Coordinates of N, CA and C in Angstrom, one line a residue:
Chain A
D1 N -98.4 65.3 -175.3 CA -99.7 66.1 -174.9 C -100.2 66.8 -176.3
V2 N -101.4 67.1 -176.5 CA -102.1 67.6 -177.4 C -101.6 69.3 -177.4
K3 N -101.3 69.6 -178.7 CA -100.9 71.1 -178.7 C -101.8 71.8 -179.6
V4 N -102.6 72.9 -179.1 CA -103.5 73.7 -180.0 C -102.8 75.2 -180.0
T5 N -102.4 75.4 -181.0 CA -101.6 76.8 -181.2 C -102.5 77.8 -181.9
Q6 N -102.7 79.0 -181.3 CA -103.3 80.0 -182.0 C -102.3 81.0 -182.4
S7 N -102.3 81.6 -183.6 CA -101.2 82.3 -184.1 C -100.9 83.7 -183.7
S8 N -101.9 84.3 -182.9 CA -101.8 85.5 -182.2 C -102.3 85.5 -180.9
R9 N -101.6 85.9 -179.7 CA -102.2 86.2 -178.7 C -103.1 87.6 -178.3
Y10 N -102.6 88.7 -179.0 CA -103.3 89.8 -179.2 C -103.4 90.3 -180.4
L11 N -104.5 90.9 -181.0 CA -104.5 91.3 -182.2 C -105.4 92.6 -182.3
V12 N -105.0 93.7 -182.9 CA -105.8 94.9 -183.1 C -106.0 95.2 -184.6
K13 N -107.4 95.3 -184.8 CA -107.7 95.6 -186.1 C -108.6 96.8 -186.2
R14 N -108.9 97.3 -187.4 CA -109.8 98.4 -187.6 C -111.2 98.0 -188.2
T15 N -112.3 98.7 -187.9 CA -113.5 98.2 -188.3 C -113.5 98.4 -189.8
G16 N -114.3 97.1 -190.5 CA -114.2 97.1 -191.7 C -113.3 96.2 -192.6
E17 N -112.2 96.1 -191.5 CA -111.0 95.1 -192.1 C -111.3 93.7 -192.1
K18 N -110.8 92.8 -193.0 CA -110.9 91.4 -193.0 C -109.9 90.9 -192.1
V19 N -110.4 89.9 -191.2 CA -109.4 89.5 -190.2 C -109.5 87.9 -190.2
F20 N -108.3 87.4 -190.1 CA -107.9 86.0 -189.9 C -107.3 85.5 -188.8
L21 N -108.0 84.7 -188.3 CA -107.5 84.1 -186.9 C -107.1 82.5 -187.2
E22 N -106.0 82.2 -187.1 CA -105.4 80.9 -187.4 C -105.3 79.9 -186.2
C23 N -105.5 78.8 -186.3 CA -105.4 77.6 -185.3 C -104.8 76.5 -185.9
V24 N -103.8 75.8 -185.3 CA -103.2 74.6 -185.8 C -103.3 73.6 -184.5
Q25 N -103.6 72.3 -184.9 CA -103.4 71.4 -183.9 C -102.5 70.2 -184.2
D26 N -101.6 69.5 -183.3 CA -100.8 68.5 -183.7 C -101.1 67.2 -183.4
M27 N -102.4 66.9 -183.1 CA -102.7 65.6 -182.7 C -103.6 64.8 -183.6
D28 N -103.6 65.2 -184.9 CA -104.5 64.5 -185.9 C -106.0 64.6 -185.5
H29 N -106.4 65.3 -184.8 CA -107.9 65.4 -184.5 C -108.8 65.7 -185.7
E30 N -110.0 65.0 -185.5 CA -111.0 65.3 -186.8 C -111.8 66.8 -186.6
N31 N -112.0 66.9 -185.1 CA -112.9 67.9 -185.1 C -112.2 69.1 -184.5
M32 N -112.7 70.5 -185.1 CA -112.2 71.6 -184.5 C -113.3 72.6 -184.3
F33 N -113.0 73.7 -183.4 CA -114.1 74.5 -183.0 C -113.4 75.8 -183.0
W34 N -114.5 76.8 -183.0 CA -114.1 78.2 -182.8 C -115.3 78.8 -182.0
Y35 N -114.7 79.4 -180.6 CA -115.5 79.8 -179.9 C -115.2 81.3 -179.5
R36 N -116.1 82.2 -179.1 CA -115.9 83.4 -178.4 C -116.3 83.5 -177.0
Q37 N -115.5 83.9 -176.2 CA -115.6 84.4 -174.9 C -115.7 85.6 -174.2
D38 N -116.9 86.0 -173.7 CA -117.2 87.3 -173.3 C -117.4 87.2 -171.7
P39 N -117.3 88.1 -171.0 CA -117.7 88.1 -169.5 C -119.0 87.9 -169.4
G40 N -119.3 87.0 -168.5 CA -120.8 86.7 -168.1 C -121.6 85.8 -169.2
L41 N -120.9 85.6 -170.2 CA -121.7 84.8 -171.4 C -121.0 83.6 -171.4
G42 N -119.9 83.3 -170.9 CA -119.1 81.9 -170.9 C -118.6 82.0 -172.4
L43 N -118.6 80.5 -172.9 CA -117.9 80.3 -174.2 C -119.3 80.1 -175.2
R44 N -119.3 80.5 -176.4 CA -120.2 80.5 -177.3 C -119.8 79.9 -178.6
L45 N -120.3 78.9 -179.1 CA -119.7 78.3 -180.2 C -120.0 79.0 -181.6
I46 N -118.9 79.5 -182.4 CA -119.2 80.1 -183.6 C -119.4 79.2 -184.7
Y47 N -118.6 78.4 -184.9 CA -118.3 77.2 -186.1 C -117.6 76.0 -185.5
F48 N -118.0 75.0 -185.9 CA -117.1 73.7 -185.9 C -116.8 73.0 -187.2
S49 N -116.1 72.2 -187.2 CA -115.5 71.2 -188.4 C -115.4 69.9 -188.0
Y50 N -115.7 68.9 -188.4 CA -115.6 67.6 -188.1 C -114.7 66.8 -189.3
D51 N -114.4 67.6 -190.4 CA -113.7 67.1 -191.4 C -113.0 68.1 -192.3
V52 N -112.2 67.7 -193.0 CA -111.6 68.6 -193.9 C -112.6 69.1 -195.0
K53 N -112.6 70.4 -195.1 CA -113.5 71.0 -195.9 C -115.1 71.1 -195.4
M54 N -115.3 70.5 -194.3 CA -116.6 70.4 -193.7 C -116.9 71.4 -192.6
K55 N -118.1 72.1 -192.6 CA -118.1 73.0 -191.5 C -119.4 73.0 -190.9
E56 N -119.7 73.4 -189.9 CA -121.3 73.5 -189.3 C -121.2 74.6 -188.6
K57 N -122.5 75.4 -188.7 CA -122.5 76.7 -187.9 C -122.7 76.4 -186.3
G58 N -122.4 77.3 -185.7 CA -122.6 76.9 -184.1 C -123.5 77.8 -184.0
D59 N -123.6 78.4 -182.7 CA -124.8 79.3 -182.1 C -124.8 80.8 -182.5
I60 N -123.5 81.2 -182.8 CA -123.6 82.7 -183.3 C -122.7 82.7 -184.6
P61 N -122.9 82.4 -185.7 CA -122.3 82.4 -186.9 C -122.2 83.7 -187.6
E62 N -123.1 84.5 -187.2 CA -123.2 85.7 -188.1 C -122.1 86.6 -188.0
G63 N -121.6 87.0 -189.2 CA -120.2 88.0 -189.2 C -119.1 87.2 -189.3
Y64 N -119.1 85.8 -189.3 CA -117.9 85.0 -189.5 C -118.1 83.8 -190.4
S65 N -116.9 83.5 -191.0 CA -116.7 82.3 -191.8 C -115.6 81.5 -191.4
V66 N -115.4 80.3 -191.8 CA -114.5 79.5 -191.6 C -113.6 78.8 -192.9
S67 N -112.5 78.3 -192.6 CA -111.8 77.5 -193.6 C -111.3 76.5 -192.9
R68 N -111.2 75.4 -193.5 CA -110.5 74.1 -193.3 C -109.9 73.4 -194.6
E69 N -108.9 73.8 -195.0 CA -108.3 73.2 -196.1 C -107.5 71.7 -195.5
K70 N -106.9 72.0 -194.7 CA -106.0 71.0 -194.0 C -106.6 70.3 -192.7
K71 N -106.2 69.2 -192.5 CA -106.9 68.7 -191.2 C -106.4 69.4 -190.0
E72 N -105.2 69.7 -190.0 CA -104.5 70.2 -188.7 C -105.0 71.8 -188.6
R73 N -105.5 72.5 -189.6 CA -105.6 73.9 -189.6 C -107.0 74.4 -189.6
F74 N -107.6 75.3 -188.8 CA -108.8 75.8 -188.9 C -108.8 77.3 -188.5
S75 N -109.3 77.9 -189.7 CA -109.0 79.4 -189.6 C -110.5 79.9 -189.4
L76 N -110.6 81.0 -188.7 CA -111.7 82.1 -188.5 C -111.6 83.3 -189.3
I77 N -112.5 83.5 -190.0 CA -112.4 84.9 -191.0 C -113.6 85.7 -190.4
L78 N -113.2 87.0 -190.1 CA -114.1 88.0 -189.9 C -114.2 89.0 -191.0
E79 N -115.3 88.9 -191.7 CA -115.3 89.4 -193.2 C -115.2 90.8 -193.3
S80 N -115.8 91.4 -192.3 CA -115.8 93.0 -192.3 C -115.9 93.2 -190.8
A81 N -114.8 93.4 -190.0 CA -114.8 93.4 -188.5 C -115.5 94.7 -188.1
S82 N -116.2 94.4 -187.0 CA -117.1 95.5 -186.4 C -116.7 95.4 -184.8
T83 N -116.9 96.7 -184.1 CA -116.4 96.7 -183.0 C -117.2 95.6 -181.8
N84 N -118.4 95.1 -182.2 CA -118.9 94.2 -181.4 C -118.4 92.9 -181.6
Q85 N -117.3 92.6 -182.3 CA -116.7 91.5 -182.5 C -115.2 91.5 -181.8
T86 N -115.2 92.5 -180.8 CA -114.1 92.6 -179.9 C -114.4 91.5 -178.9
S87 N -113.3 90.8 -178.7 CA -113.7 89.5 -177.9 C -112.4 88.7 -177.8
M88 N -112.5 87.6 -176.8 CA -111.4 86.5 -176.6 C -111.9 85.6 -177.8
Y89 N -111.0 84.9 -178.4 CA -111.3 83.9 -179.3 C -110.7 82.6 -178.9
L90 N -111.3 81.4 -178.9 CA -110.7 80.4 -178.4 C -110.9 79.3 -179.5
C91 N -109.8 78.5 -179.8 CA -109.9 77.3 -180.7 C -109.6 76.2 -180.1
A92 N -110.4 75.1 -180.4 CA -110.2 73.7 -179.6 C -110.3 72.8 -180.7
S93 N -109.9 71.5 -180.3 CA -109.9 70.4 -181.1 C -110.1 69.2 -180.4
S94 N -110.7 67.9 -180.9 CA -111.0 66.7 -180.3 C -110.8 65.7 -181.3
P95 N -110.8 64.4 -180.8 CA -110.9 63.3 -181.7 C -112.1 63.0 -182.1
L96 N -112.5 62.3 -183.2 CA -113.7 61.9 -183.6 C -114.3 60.8 -182.7
A97 N -115.6 61.2 -182.3 CA -116.2 60.3 -181.6 C -117.6 60.8 -181.5
K98 N -118.6 60.3 -182.2 CA -120.0 61.1 -182.3 C -120.5 60.9 -181.0
G99 N -121.2 62.0 -180.6 CA -121.9 61.9 -179.1 C -121.3 62.9 -178.1
G100 N -120.5 63.6 -178.5 CA -120.0 64.6 -177.5 C -119.2 64.1 -176.3
N101 N -118.6 62.9 -176.6 CA -118.1 62.2 -175.5 C -116.4 62.3 -175.3
Q102 N -115.9 63.1 -176.3 CA -114.4 63.4 -176.0 C -114.2 64.8 -175.5
P103 N -113.4 65.1 -174.8 CA -113.0 66.4 -174.0 C -112.2 67.2 -175.2
Q104 N -112.5 68.3 -175.3 CA -112.0 69.3 -176.4 C -110.5 69.9 -175.7
H105 N -109.7 70.1 -176.5 CA -108.3 70.6 -176.2 C -108.3 72.0 -176.6
F106 N -107.9 73.0 -175.8 CA -107.9 74.4 -176.3 C -106.5 75.2 -176.4
G107 N -106.5 76.1 -177.4 CA -105.4 76.8 -177.6 C -105.4 78.1 -176.3
D108 N -104.4 78.9 -176.3 CA -104.5 79.9 -175.2 C -105.5 81.0 -175.5
G109 N -105.9 81.3 -176.6 CA -106.8 82.2 -177.0 C -106.3 83.3 -177.8
T110 N -106.9 84.2 -178.5 CA -106.6 85.3 -179.2 C -107.4 86.4 -178.4
R111 N -106.8 87.5 -178.0 CA -107.7 88.8 -177.7 C -107.8 89.6 -178.7
L112 N -108.8 89.8 -179.3 CA -109.0 90.5 -180.5 C -109.7 92.0 -180.1
S113 N -109.2 93.1 -180.6 CA -109.7 94.5 -180.3 C -109.9 95.0 -181.8
I114 N -111.3 95.4 -182.1 CA -111.5 96.0 -183.3 C -111.8 97.5 -182.8
L115 N -111.0 98.4 -183.5 CA -111.1 99.8 -183.1 C -111.9 100.6 -184.4
Chain B
A1 N -132.7 71.2 -176.8 CA -131.3 71.5 -176.6 C -131.0 71.6 -175.2
Q2 N -129.6 71.1 -175.2 CA -128.9 71.1 -173.7 C -128.9 72.5 -173.3
S3 N -128.8 72.7 -171.7 CA -128.3 74.0 -171.3 C -127.5 73.8 -170.0
V4 N -126.7 74.7 -169.8 CA -126.0 74.6 -168.5 C -126.2 75.8 -167.5
T5 N -126.3 75.7 -166.2 CA -126.4 76.8 -165.3 C -125.3 76.7 -164.2
Q6 N -124.7 77.9 -164.1 CA -123.7 77.9 -163.0 C -124.2 79.2 -162.3
P7 N -124.9 78.9 -161.2 CA -125.6 80.1 -160.5 C -124.8 80.9 -159.7
D8 N -123.4 80.7 -159.5 CA -122.7 81.5 -158.8 C -121.6 82.2 -159.9
I9 N -121.7 83.4 -159.9 CA -120.8 84.2 -160.8 C -119.4 84.3 -160.1
H10 N -119.1 84.5 -158.8 CA -118.0 84.7 -158.1 C -118.0 84.0 -156.8
I11 N -116.9 83.4 -156.5 CA -117.0 82.7 -155.0 C -115.6 83.2 -154.4
T12 N -115.6 83.3 -153.1 CA -114.3 83.6 -152.5 C -114.2 82.6 -151.4
V13 N -113.1 82.0 -151.0 CA -112.9 81.0 -150.3 C -111.6 81.3 -149.6
S14 N -111.4 80.8 -148.3 CA -110.0 81.0 -147.6 C -109.2 79.9 -148.1
E15 N -107.7 79.9 -148.2 CA -107.0 78.7 -148.5 C -107.0 77.9 -147.5
G16 N -107.1 76.5 -147.8 CA -107.4 75.4 -146.8 C -108.8 75.0 -146.9
A17 N -109.8 75.8 -146.8 CA -111.2 75.7 -146.7 C -111.7 74.8 -148.0
S18 N -112.8 74.1 -147.6 CA -113.1 73.2 -148.8 C -114.2 74.1 -149.8
L19 N -114.4 73.4 -151.0 CA -114.9 74.3 -152.1 C -116.1 73.3 -152.7
E20 N -117.1 74.0 -153.2 CA -118.1 73.2 -154.0 C -118.7 74.3 -155.1
L21 N -118.5 74.1 -156.2 CA -119.0 75.0 -157.2 C -120.3 74.2 -158.1
R22 N -121.5 74.8 -157.9 CA -122.5 74.2 -158.6 C -122.7 74.5 -160.1
C23 N -123.2 73.5 -160.5 CA -123.5 73.3 -162.0 C -125.0 72.3 -162.1
N24 N -125.9 73.1 -162.9 CA -127.2 72.2 -163.2 C -127.3 72.2 -164.8
Y25 N -127.6 71.2 -165.1 CA -127.6 71.1 -166.5 C -129.4 70.6 -166.9
S26 N -129.5 71.0 -168.3 CA -131.1 70.6 -168.8 C -130.6 69.7 -169.9
Y27 N -131.1 68.4 -169.9 CA -130.9 67.6 -171.1 C -131.8 66.5 -171.2
G28 N -132.4 66.1 -172.0 CA -133.5 65.0 -172.1 C -132.9 63.6 -171.9
A29 N -131.7 63.1 -172.3 CA -131.1 62.0 -172.0 C -129.8 62.0 -171.1
T30 N -129.5 60.7 -171.2 CA -128.0 60.8 -170.1 C -127.1 61.7 -170.7
P31 N -126.5 62.6 -170.1 CA -125.7 63.7 -170.7 C -124.1 63.3 -170.4
Y32 N -123.2 64.0 -171.2 CA -121.9 63.9 -170.9 C -121.4 65.1 -170.5
L33 N -120.9 65.1 -169.3 CA -120.5 66.3 -168.5 C -119.2 66.6 -168.2
F34 N -118.5 67.8 -168.1 CA -117.3 68.2 -168.0 C -117.2 69.2 -167.2
W35 N -116.0 69.4 -166.3 CA -115.6 70.6 -165.8 C -114.1 71.0 -166.3
Y36 N -114.1 72.3 -166.6 CA -112.8 72.9 -167.1 C -112.5 74.0 -166.2
V37 N -110.9 74.2 -166.2 CA -110.6 75.3 -165.6 C -109.7 76.3 -166.3
Q38 N -109.9 77.6 -166.3 CA -109.3 78.6 -167.2 C -108.7 79.5 -166.2
S39 N -107.1 79.4 -166.2 CA -106.4 80.4 -165.5 C -106.2 81.6 -166.2
P40 N -105.8 82.8 -165.6 CA -105.7 83.9 -166.4 C -104.9 83.9 -167.6
G41 N -105.4 84.5 -168.7 CA -104.6 84.5 -169.9 C -104.5 83.2 -170.6
Q42 N -105.2 82.1 -170.2 CA -104.9 80.7 -170.8 C -106.1 80.2 -171.6
G43 N -106.0 79.2 -172.0 CA -107.3 78.4 -172.5 C -107.9 77.5 -171.4
L44 N -108.7 76.8 -171.8 CA -109.4 76.0 -170.9 C -108.8 74.6 -170.6
Q45 N -108.6 74.1 -169.6 CA -108.0 72.8 -169.2 C -109.0 71.9 -168.6
L46 N -108.8 70.5 -169.1 CA -110.0 69.7 -168.5 C -109.6 69.3 -167.1
L47 N -110.7 69.4 -166.1 CA -110.4 68.9 -164.9 C -110.7 67.3 -164.7
L48 N -112.3 67.3 -165.4 CA -112.6 65.8 -165.1 C -113.8 65.7 -166.0
K49 N -114.2 64.6 -166.4 CA -115.6 64.3 -167.1 C -116.3 63.0 -166.8
Y50 N -117.5 63.2 -166.9 CA -118.5 62.0 -166.5 C -119.3 61.7 -167.9
F51 N -119.2 60.2 -168.0 CA -119.7 59.8 -169.4 C -121.0 58.7 -168.7
S52 N -120.6 57.7 -167.9 CA -121.5 56.8 -167.4 C -120.8 56.0 -166.2
G53 N -121.4 55.3 -165.5 CA -120.8 54.4 -164.4 C -121.0 55.1 -163.0
D54 N -119.7 55.1 -162.5 CA -119.7 55.5 -161.1 C -119.8 57.3 -161.1
T55 N -121.1 57.5 -160.2 CA -121.4 58.8 -160.2 C -120.4 59.9 -159.5
L56 N -119.5 59.2 -158.7 CA -118.4 60.3 -158.4 C -117.2 60.1 -159.2
V57 N -116.8 61.2 -159.8 CA -115.6 61.1 -160.7 C -114.5 61.9 -160.0
Q58 N -113.2 61.4 -160.2 CA -112.2 62.0 -159.8 C -111.4 62.6 -160.9
G59 N -110.7 64.0 -160.6 CA -110.1 64.6 -161.7 C -108.6 64.9 -161.4
I60 N -108.2 65.8 -162.0 CA -106.8 66.2 -161.8 C -106.8 67.1 -160.6
K61 N -105.6 67.4 -160.0 CA -105.5 68.7 -159.1 C -106.1 68.5 -157.6
G62 N -106.7 67.2 -157.4 CA -107.4 67.1 -156.3 C -108.9 67.2 -156.3
F63 N -109.3 67.6 -157.7 CA -110.9 67.9 -157.6 C -111.8 66.5 -157.9
E64 N -112.9 66.6 -157.6 CA -113.9 65.5 -157.8 C -115.5 66.2 -158.2
A65 N -116.1 65.4 -158.7 CA -117.7 65.9 -159.2 C -118.4 64.7 -158.8
E66 N -119.6 65.1 -158.5 CA -120.6 64.2 -158.2 C -121.8 64.1 -159.2
F67 N -122.4 63.4 -160.2 CA -123.4 63.4 -161.0 C -124.7 63.0 -160.2
K68 N -125.8 63.7 -160.3 CA -126.9 63.4 -159.5 C -128.0 63.6 -160.4
R69 N -128.5 62.6 -161.0 CA -129.6 62.5 -161.9 C -130.9 63.3 -161.4
S70 N -130.9 63.0 -160.3 CA -132.4 63.5 -159.5 C -132.4 65.1 -159.6
Q71 N -131.3 65.6 -159.2 CA -131.2 66.9 -159.1 C -130.4 67.7 -160.4
S72 N -130.3 66.9 -161.5 CA -129.7 67.4 -162.5 C -128.5 68.3 -162.2
S73 N -127.7 67.9 -161.4 CA -126.4 68.6 -161.1 C -125.3 67.8 -161.2
F74 N -124.0 68.6 -161.3 CA -122.9 67.9 -161.6 C -121.9 68.8 -160.8
N75 N -121.9 68.9 -159.5 CA -121.2 69.9 -158.8 C -119.7 69.5 -158.4
L76 N -118.8 70.3 -158.7 CA -117.4 70.2 -158.3 C -116.9 70.5 -157.1
R77 N -116.0 69.6 -156.5 CA -115.7 69.7 -155.0 C -114.2 69.6 -154.7
K78 N -113.8 70.3 -153.8 CA -112.2 70.1 -153.5 C -112.2 70.2 -152.0
P79 N -111.7 69.2 -151.2 CA -111.6 69.4 -149.8 C -110.8 70.5 -149.1
S80 N -109.7 70.8 -149.7 CA -108.8 72.0 -149.4 C -108.3 72.8 -150.5
V81 N -108.6 74.0 -150.5 CA -108.4 74.8 -151.7 C -106.9 75.5 -151.5
H82 N -106.2 75.5 -152.6 CA -104.7 76.2 -152.5 C -105.0 77.2 -153.2
W83 N -104.0 78.2 -153.0 CA -104.2 79.7 -153.6 C -104.0 79.5 -155.2
S84 N -103.2 78.3 -155.6 CA -102.9 78.4 -157.1 C -104.3 77.9 -157.7
D85 N -105.3 77.6 -156.9 CA -106.7 77.3 -157.6 C -107.4 78.5 -158.0
A86 N -107.1 79.6 -157.9 CA -107.8 80.7 -158.1 C -108.0 80.6 -159.7
A87 N -109.0 80.9 -160.3 CA -109.0 80.7 -161.8 C -110.5 80.8 -162.1
E88 N -110.9 80.5 -163.3 CA -112.4 80.5 -163.7 C -112.8 79.2 -164.0
Y89 N -114.0 78.7 -163.6 CA -114.3 77.1 -163.8 C -115.6 77.1 -164.7
F90 N -115.5 76.2 -165.5 CA -116.8 76.2 -166.5 C -117.2 74.8 -166.4
C91 N -118.6 74.7 -166.2 CA -119.2 73.2 -166.4 C -119.6 73.1 -167.9
A92 N -119.7 72.0 -168.4 CA -120.2 71.8 -169.8 C -121.0 70.5 -170.1
V93 N -122.0 70.5 -171.1 CA -122.5 69.5 -171.1 C -122.4 69.2 -172.7
G94 N -122.2 67.9 -172.8 CA -122.0 67.2 -174.2 C -123.4 66.6 -174.8
A95 N -123.6 66.8 -176.1 CA -124.7 66.4 -176.7 C -124.6 65.2 -177.2
P96 N -125.2 63.9 -176.9 CA -125.0 62.7 -177.5 C -125.9 62.7 -178.8
G97 N -125.2 62.1 -179.9 CA -125.8 61.9 -181.1 C -125.6 63.1 -182.0
G98 N -124.7 64.1 -181.5 CA -124.1 65.1 -182.3 C -122.8 65.1 -182.7
Y99 N -122.2 65.9 -183.4 CA -120.7 65.8 -183.5 C -120.2 66.9 -182.5
Q100 N -120.0 66.3 -181.4 CA -119.3 67.1 -180.4 C -119.5 68.3 -179.9
K101 N -121.0 68.8 -180.1 CA -121.1 70.0 -179.8 C -121.2 69.9 -178.3
V102 N -120.9 70.7 -177.5 CA -121.0 70.9 -176.1 C -121.4 72.5 -175.8
T103 N -122.2 72.6 -174.9 CA -122.7 73.7 -174.3 C -122.1 74.1 -172.8
F104 N -121.4 75.3 -173.0 CA -120.6 75.7 -171.6 C -121.5 76.4 -170.8
G105 N -121.4 76.5 -169.5 CA -122.0 77.3 -168.6 C -121.3 78.7 -168.6
T106 N -121.8 79.7 -168.0 CA -121.1 81.1 -167.9 C -119.9 81.3 -167.0
G107 N -119.5 80.2 -166.3 CA -118.4 80.2 -165.5 C -118.6 80.9 -164.1
T108 N -117.7 80.3 -163.2 CA -117.8 80.6 -161.7 C -116.1 81.0 -161.6
K109 N -115.9 82.5 -161.1 CA -114.6 83.0 -160.7 C -114.2 82.4 -159.5
L110 N -113.3 81.8 -159.1 CA -112.9 81.6 -157.7 C -111.8 82.5 -157.4
Q111 N -112.2 83.1 -156.0 CA -110.7 84.0 -155.6 C -110.4 83.3 -154.3
V112 N -109.2 83.2 -154.0 CA -108.7 82.3 -152.7 C -107.9 83.3 -152.2
I113 N -108.4 83.6 -150.6 CA -107.6 84.4 -150.0 C -106.9 83.8 -148.8
P114 N -105.7 84.2 -148.5 CA -104.8 83.5 -147.4 C -105.4 83.6 -146.1

């Protein structure tokens, strides 16, 4: 089975801090994704990556950046955390296939609170 | 751009009753469609997917969904709900011709009462 592991289940940070959320997958998937999940809004795509060192903006990239130095690891970075970034963050991966036809495998999420 | 609508935010059913969760999509071409389930405190798990072919799709945990092009719908069904089915359910549409970008609905939270 595919395993997507997010480094923290819960995280509390202060406004203005630089925050790193880490995600590792063990199935050699080319594609990796970061979403945030908020009540009533579903999942919104922040960034995705289809190859090492490649990244594409999703629907809500403002205030975030990403890093993919190795195929199995995809990091989400909050450059200067703000309270409106308090949310559940979900990482996902999928194998390469153009056209959105491969299901994504999700980690268990990181619940991030910015105080 | 594609979009997905799940009109029911919250649904309550009795254990053993049948279930139908609604999903409507908007996309100009043949879509790729998915249903995921999220149990409390966990990530999303794929229930089933539709790419092409038979419009009635079987998934895990006894769920099925039917693709109806004329109604732009992909409703999820289960004939008899179990208490363990209480969770949040997300419909999603994939974008052909892109790099795996999918759009998720806002979710339907299912409560099961004994």
